[in-house]
Coordinates of C-alpha atoms and ligand atoms in Angstrom, one line a residue:
X1 CA 29.1 6.1 18.8
X2 CA 31.1 5.8 15.6
X3 CA 29.3 6.9 12.5
X4 CA 28.0 4.1 10.3
X5 CA 29.9 3.3 7.1
X6 CA 27.6 0.7 5.6
X7 CA 23.9 0.2 5.6
X8 CA 21.4 -1.9 3.7
X9 CA 18.0 -1.3 2.1
X10 CA 15.2 -3.8 1.2
X11 CA 11.7 -3.7 -0.2
X12 CA 9.3 -6.2 1.4
X13 CA 5.6 -7.4 1.4
X14 CA 3.3 -6.4 -1.4
X15 CA 5.1 -4.2 -4.0
X16 CA 3.9 -0.6 -4.4
X17 CA 4.6 2.1 -7.1
X18 CA 7.3 4.4 -5.8
X19 CA 9.4 1.7 -4.1
X20 CA 12.1 2.3 -6.7
X21 CA 12.1 6.0 -6.1
X22 CA 12.6 5.3 -2.4
X23 CA 15.5 2.9 -3.1
X24 CA 17.2 5.6 -5.3
X25 CA 16.7 8.2 -2.6
X26 CA 18.2 6.0 0.1
X27 CA 21.3 5.2 -2.1
X28 CA 21.9 8.7 -3.2
X29 CA 21.4 10.2 0.3
X30 CA 23.7 7.7 1.8
X31 CA 26.4 8.0 -0.9
X32 CA 26.4 11.8 -0.5
X33 CA 27.5 11.2 3.1
X34 CA 30.1 8.6 2.1
X35 CA 28.0 5.7 3.4
X36 CA 27.8 2.4 1.4
X37 CA 24.4 0.9 0.7
X38 CA 23.8 -2.8 0.1
X39 CA 20.6 -3.7 -1.7
X40 CA 19.0 -6.9 -0.2
X41 CA 17.1 -8.8 -2.9
X42 CA 13.7 -10.5 -2.1
X43 CA 13.3 -8.9 1.3
X44 CA 13.7 -11.1 4.5
X45 CA 14.2 -14.2 2.3
X46 CA 17.3 -12.6 0.7
X47 CA 18.5 -11.4 4.1
X48 CA 18.5 -15.0 5.3
X49 CA 20.3 -16.3 2.3
X50 CA 22.7 -13.4 2.1
X51 CA 21.4 -12.3 -1.4
X52 CA 22.7 -8.7 -1.4
X53 CA 25.0 -6.5 -3.4
X54 CA 26.5 -3.0 -3.2
X55 CA 24.3 -0.4 -4.9
X56 CA 26.0 2.7 -6.4
X57 CA 24.6 5.8 -8.0
X58 CA 24.7 3.9 -11.3
X59 CA 22.5 0.9 -10.2
X60 CA 19.8 3.3 -9.2
X61 CA 20.0 5.5 -12.3
X62 CA 16.8 5.4 -14.5
X63 CA 14.6 3.8 -11.9
X64 CA 12.8 6.8 -10.4
X65 CA 9.8 6.4 -12.8
X66 CA 9.6 2.6 -12.8
X67 CA 6.9 0.6 -11.1
X68 CA 7.6 -2.5 -9.1
X69 CA 10.9 -2.8 -7.3
X70 CA 14.4 -3.5 -8.7
X71 CA 15.3 -5.4 -5.5
X72 CA 12.1 -7.5 -5.8
X73 CA 10.1 -8.5 -2.8
X74 CA 9.0 -11.7 -1.1
X75 CA 7.1 -13.1 1.9
X76 CA 9.0 -15.3 4.3
X77 CA 7.9 -17.2 7.3
X78 CA 11.3 -18.3 8.6
X79 CA 12.2 -14.7 9.5
X80 CA 9.3 -14.7 11.9
X81 CA 11.0 -17.3 14.0
X82 CA 13.8 -16.6 16.6
X83 CA 16.1 -18.9 14.7
X84 CA 15.4 -17.0 11.5
X85 CA 16.1 -13.7 13.1
X86 CA 19.4 -14.9 14.6
X87 CA 20.4 -16.1 11.1
X88 CA 19.6 -12.7 9.7
X89 CA 21.9 -11.1 12.4
X90 CA 24.7 -13.4 11.3
X91 CA 24.3 -12.4 7.7
X92 CA 24.3 -8.7 8.5
X93 CA 27.5 -9.2 10.5
X94 CA 29.1 -11.2 7.7
X95 CA 28.5 -8.2 5.4
X96 CA 29.5 -5.6 7.9
X97 CA 26.1 -3.9 7.7
X98 CA 25.5 -1.6 10.6
X99 CA 22.0 -0.3 9.9
X100 CA 18.9 -0.9 7.7
X101 CA 16.1 0.8 5.9
X102 CA 13.1 -1.4 5.4
X103 CA 10.5 -0.3 2.9
X104 CA 7.2 -2.1 3.1
X105 CA 3.8 -2.6 4.7
X106 CA 2.8 -3.3 8.3
X107 CA 4.0 -6.9 8.2
X108 CA 7.4 -5.7 6.9
X109 CA 7.5 -3.1 9.6
X110 CA 6.9 -5.8 12.2
X111 CA 10.0 -7.5 10.8
X112 CA 11.9 -4.3 11.1
X113 CA 10.7 -4.0 14.8
X114 CA 12.1 -7.5 15.4
X115 CA 15.5 -6.5 14.0
X116 CA 15.5 -3.3 16.1
X117 CA 14.7 -5.5 19.2
X118 CA 17.8 -7.5 18.4
X119 CA 19.9 -4.3 18.4
X120 CA 20.1 -3.6 14.7
X121 CA 19.5 0.1 14.0
X122 CA 16.5 0.2 11.7
X123 CA 14.3 2.9 10.1
X124 CA 11.1 1.9 8.3
X125 CA 9.5 3.5 5.3
X126 CA 5.7 2.9 4.8
X127 CA 4.9 1.5 1.3
X128 CA 1.6 -0.3 0.7
X129 CA -1.2 0.6 -1.7
X130 CA -3.8 -0.2 1.0
X131 CA -3.0 2.9 3.1
X132 CA -3.6 0.9 6.3
X133 CA -0.4 1.9 8.1
X134 CA -0.9 3.7 11.4
X135 CA 1.2 6.9 11.8
X136 CA 1.3 8.2 8.3
X137 CA -1.3 10.1 6.3
X138 CA -0.1 8.4 3.1
X139 CA 2.0 5.4 2.3
X140 CA 4.1 5.1 -0.8
X141 CA 2.0 3.7 -3.7
X142 CA -1.4 4.8 -2.5
X143 CA -1.8 7.8 -4.8
X144 CA -0.7 5.9 -7.9
X145 CA -3.1 3.0 -7.1
X146 CA -5.9 5.4 -6.5
X147 CA -5.3 7.1 -9.9
X148 CA -5.3 3.7 -11.6
X149 CA -8.6 2.9 -9.9
X150 CA -10.1 6.2 -11.0
X151 CA -9.0 5.6 -14.6
X152 CA -10.7 2.2 -14.5
X153 CA -13.9 3.6 -13.0
X154 CA -14.1 6.3 -15.6
X155 CA -13.7 3.8 -18.4
X156 CA -16.3 1.4 -16.9
X157 CA -18.8 4.3 -16.4
X158 CA -18.5 5.1 -20.1
X159 CA -19.6 1.7 -21.1
X160 CA -22.1 1.4 -18.2
X161 CA -23.9 4.5 -19.5
X162 CA -24.1 3.3 -23.1
X163 CA -25.8 0.1 -21.9
X164 CA -27.8 1.3 -18.9
X165 CA -25.8 -1.0 -16.7
X166 CA -24.5 -1.3 -13.1
X167 CA -20.9 -2.2 -12.6
X168 CA -19.7 -3.8 -9.4
X169 CA -16.0 -3.0 -9.2
X170 CA -13.7 -4.8 -6.7
X171 CA -10.6 -2.9 -5.6
X172 CA -7.8 -4.1 -3.3
X173 CA -7.8 -3.7 0.5
X174 CA -7.6 -6.8 2.5
X175 CA -8.6 -5.2 5.8
X176 CA -9.0 -1.6 4.8
X177 CA -11.5 0.2 2.7
X178 CA -9.4 3.3 2.0
X179 CA -8.9 2.7 -1.7
X180 CA -12.6 1.7 -2.2
X181 CA -13.9 4.7 -0.3
X182 CA -11.7 7.3 -2.0
X183 CA -12.3 5.5 -5.4
X184 CA -16.0 5.8 -4.8
X185 CA -16.0 9.5 -3.8
X186 CA -13.6 10.6 -6.5
X187 CA -15.0 8.3 -9.2
X188 CA -18.6 9.3 -8.5
X189 CA -19.9 5.9 -7.4
X190 CA -23.5 5.3 -6.2
X191 CA -22.5 2.7 -3.6
X192 CA -19.4 1.9 -1.6
X193 CA -18.9 -1.4 0.4
X194 CA -15.9 -1.5 2.8
X195 CA -14.8 -3.8 5.7
X196 CA -15.1 -0.9 8.2
X197 CA -18.8 -0.2 7.3
X198 CA -21.0 -3.2 6.5
X199 CA -23.7 -2.7 3.9
X200 CA -26.2 -5.6 3.6
X201 CA -26.8 -6.9 0.1
X202 CA -30.4 -5.9 0.4
X203 CA -29.4 -2.2 1.1
X204 CA -27.1 -2.3 -2.0
X205 CA -30.0 -3.6 -4.1
X206 CA -32.4 -1.0 -2.8
X207 CA -29.9 1.8 -3.4
X208 CA -29.5 0.6 -7.1
X209 CA -33.2 0.3 -7.6
X210 CA -33.6 3.8 -6.3
X211 CA -30.9 5.2 -8.6
X212 CA -32.7 3.5 -11.5
X213 CA -36.1 5.0 -10.7
X214 CA -34.5 8.4 -10.3
X215 CA -33.4 8.1 -13.9
X216 CA -29.7 7.4 -13.7
X217 CA -28.2 6.0 -16.9
X218 CA -25.6 3.9 -15.0
X219 CA -24.7 2.9 -11.5
X220 CA -21.3 2.1 -10.0
X221 CA -20.7 0.1 -6.8
X222 CA -17.1 0.1 -5.5
X223 CA -16.3 -2.8 -3.1
X224 CA -13.1 -3.5 -1.2
X225 CA -11.9 -7.1 -1.5
X226 CA -12.0 -7.4 2.3
X227 CA -15.7 -6.7 2.6
X228 CA -17.8 -9.3 4.5
X229 CA -19.2 -11.0 1.4
X230 CA -17.8 -11.9 -2.0
X231 CA -18.5 -9.7 -5.0
X232 CA -19.6 -12.7 -7.0
X233 CA -22.2 -13.5 -4.3
X234 CA -23.4 -9.9 -4.5
X235 CA -23.7 -10.2 -8.3
X236 CA -25.7 -13.4 -8.0
X237 CA -28.0 -11.8 -5.4
X238 CA -28.6 -8.6 -7.5
X239 CA -29.2 -10.6 -10.7
X240 CA -31.9 -12.6 -8.9
X241 CA -33.8 -9.5 -7.7
X242 CA -36.1 -8.3 -10.4
X243 CA -36.5 -4.7 -9.2
X244 CA -32.9 -3.4 -9.6
X245 CA -33.5 -2.1 -13.1
X246 CA -29.9 -2.1 -14.3
X247 CA -28.2 -5.1 -15.9
X248 CA -25.3 -6.1 -13.7
X249 CA -21.7 -6.5 -14.7
X250 CA -18.7 -7.2 -12.5
X251 CA -15.0 -6.2 -12.8
X252 CA -12.2 -7.1 -10.4
X253 CA -9.3 -4.7 -10.9
X254 CA -6.8 -7.0 -9.1
X255 CA -3.1 -6.5 -9.5
X256 CA -3.4 -3.8 -12.2
X257 CA -3.6 -1.6 -9.1
X258 CA -0.1 -2.5 -7.9
X259 CA 1.7 -1.9 -11.2
X260 CA 2.6 1.2 -13.2
X261 CA 4.9 4.1 -12.8
X262 CA 4.5 6.3 -9.7
X263 CA 2.6 9.6 -9.9
X264 CA 4.4 12.8 -9.1
X265 CA 3.0 12.7 -5.6
X266 CA 4.4 9.2 -5.0
X267 CA 7.8 10.1 -6.5
X268 CA 8.0 13.1 -4.1
X269 CA 6.8 11.1 -1.1
X270 CA 9.2 8.2 -1.7
X271 CA 12.1 10.6 -2.3
X272 CA 11.5 12.6 0.8
X273 CA 10.9 9.5 2.9
X274 CA 14.0 7.7 1.6
X275 CA 16.2 10.7 2.4
X276 CA 14.8 11.2 5.9
X277 CA 15.2 7.5 6.6
X278 CA 18.9 7.7 5.9
X279 CA 19.4 10.9 7.7
X280 CA 17.6 9.7 10.8
X281 CA 19.5 6.3 10.8
X282 CA 22.9 8.1 10.5
X283 CA 21.8 10.4 13.3
X284 CA 21.4 7.4 15.6
X285 CA 17.6 6.9 15.4
X286 CA 16.2 3.4 15.3
X287 CA 12.9 1.5 15.8
X288 CA 11.0 4.3 14.0
X289 CA 9.1 4.7 10.8
X290 CA 9.0 7.8 8.6
X291 CA 5.5 9.1 9.0
X292 CA 3.9 11.8 6.8
X293 CA 1.8 14.1 9.0
X294 CA 0.3 17.1 7.1
X295 CA 3.2 18.6 5.1
X296 CA 5.8 17.3 7.4
X297 CA 7.5 14.0 8.1
X298 CA 8.1 12.8 11.7
X299 CA 9.4 9.6 13.3
X300 CA 6.7 7.3 14.6
X301 CA 7.7 4.4 16.9
X302 CA 7.5 1.0 15.1
X303 CA 5.9 -0.3 18.3
X304 CA 3.1 2.1 17.7
X305 CA 2.5 1.7 14.0
X306 CA 2.6 -2.1 14.1
X307 CA 0.1 -2.4 17.0
X308 CA -2.5 0.2 15.9
X309 CA -4.5 0.5 12.7
X310 CA -5.0 3.5 10.6
X311 CA -8.6 4.5 10.7
X312 CA -10.7 5.8 7.8
X313 CA -12.2 9.2 8.6
X314 CA -15.9 8.9 9.2
X315 CA -16.4 12.2 7.4
X316 CA -15.4 10.5 4.2
X317 CA -18.2 8.0 4.6
X318 CA -20.6 10.9 5.1
X319 CA -19.2 12.6 2.1
X320 CA -19.6 9.5 -0.1
X321 CA -23.2 9.1 1.0
X322 CA -24.1 12.7 0.4
X323 CA -22.5 12.9 -3.0
X324 CA -23.9 9.7 -4.4
X325 CA -27.4 11.1 -5.1
Ligands
ADP1 P1 3.2 -6.2 4.1 O1 4.6 -5.7 4.5 O2 2.9 -5.7 2.7 O3 2.2 -6.0 5.1 P2 3.3 -9.0 4.9 O4 2.3 -8.9 6.0 O5 3.1 -10.2 4.0 O6 3.4 -7.8 3.9 O7 4.7 -9.1 5.6 C1 5.9 -9.2 4.8 C2 7.0 -10.0 5.5 O8 7.4 -9.4 6.7 C3 6.5 -11.4 5.9 O9 6.6 -12.3 4.9 C4 7.6 -11.7 7.0 O10 8.8 -12.1 6.4 C5 7.8 -10.3 7.6 N1 7.0 -10.3 8.9 C6 5.7 -10.1 9.0 N2 5.3 -10.1 10.2 C7 6.4 -10.4 11.0 C8 6.6 -10.5 12.4 N3 5.6 -10.5 13.3 N4 7.9 -10.7 12.8 C9 8.9 -10.8 11.9 N5 8.7 -10.7 10.6 C10 7.5 -10.5 10.1
F6P2 O1 -0.4 -4.7 -1.0 C1 -1.6 -5.0 -0.2 C2 -2.4 -5.9 -1.0 O2 -2.6 -5.2 -2.2 C3 -3.8 -6.2 -0.5 O3 -4.8 -5.3 -0.7 C4 -4.1 -7.5 -1.1 O4 -5.0 -8.3 -0.5 C5 -2.7 -8.2 -1.2 O5 -1.8 -7.1 -1.2 C6 -2.5 -9.2 -2.3 O6 -1.2 -9.4 -2.4 P1 -0.5 -10.7 -3.0 O7 -1.3 -11.0 -4.2 O8 0.9 -10.3 -3.4 O9 -0.6 -11.8 -2.0

């Protein structure tokens, strides 16, 4: 098989800090091997409309430390259809693109699997703050988001202590409680509520009442957005109970968790993953994602990482419980 001369890169799904570092690594690794890289703007939407341009070392200069993604990202339903995917193939052929690196979450990787199924060589790079992608210990953006969450928890605890209050803090995680659980353990929260482990409102109230009686000056409950009830309903329930002790306040961290420059960990992860993605693609691999396993990186079949869910270690739940006293 002749060696590829031109590949493309895109960022897709929810943005994640470190996506720019990954784009930079892809471009520089490819250019060092005399391979051209096209940057596709706005993910699969841009692929369908042919919105792409050649990226050189200069276009990716000065982006390593920047949050967001210079290629932007988008969600697109047309690409999920057979007709949409055939249109995408046509666009790739028009531009002479022989292989792709797709940087994104599990949905984006499902799109990458579809392209692979149509014969386009594709390597995926996991990037999503949720850390819900099977086959990788960490996805790009998780560490930065977690640090942002910890900064917020620390600040909220300061004011909680001053006023003898309880803060209910909602963090991202549509279907996955990783950020909430790690945020709770590392932020020293009293309560954690995640989709993988239901905690009835009554149990939350009892836990807070107990913390008050034991003399705590504050209480923090961290809740994932994907939990089975809304944080506003929990606030209403707690406010109605007269035995909780603490006054209740609520903070939703929202999209602050997706912004900001990547941490050192995310810069390194994104850089290593971008370089491996290019090397593996040029070596003839396709239909795989770059997975971080321990200190190493290994290819994981897209078939596997898009059909299985990354699970939260039960030991972390036990840890959260034990340390919250
Ligand atoms: P994330 O990648 O962060 O999980 P989404 O789930 O929104 O984000 O997926 C991003 C995009 O990937 C979708 O808007 C769509 O264009 C594409 N995609 C998702 N699922 C599929 C699928 N089953 N087949 C083809 N493309 C898909
Ligand atoms: O990136 C994943 C995620 O942050 C989820 O936790 C959240 O539900 C979702 O993205 C929100 O994304 P958007 O506001 O872009 O639809």
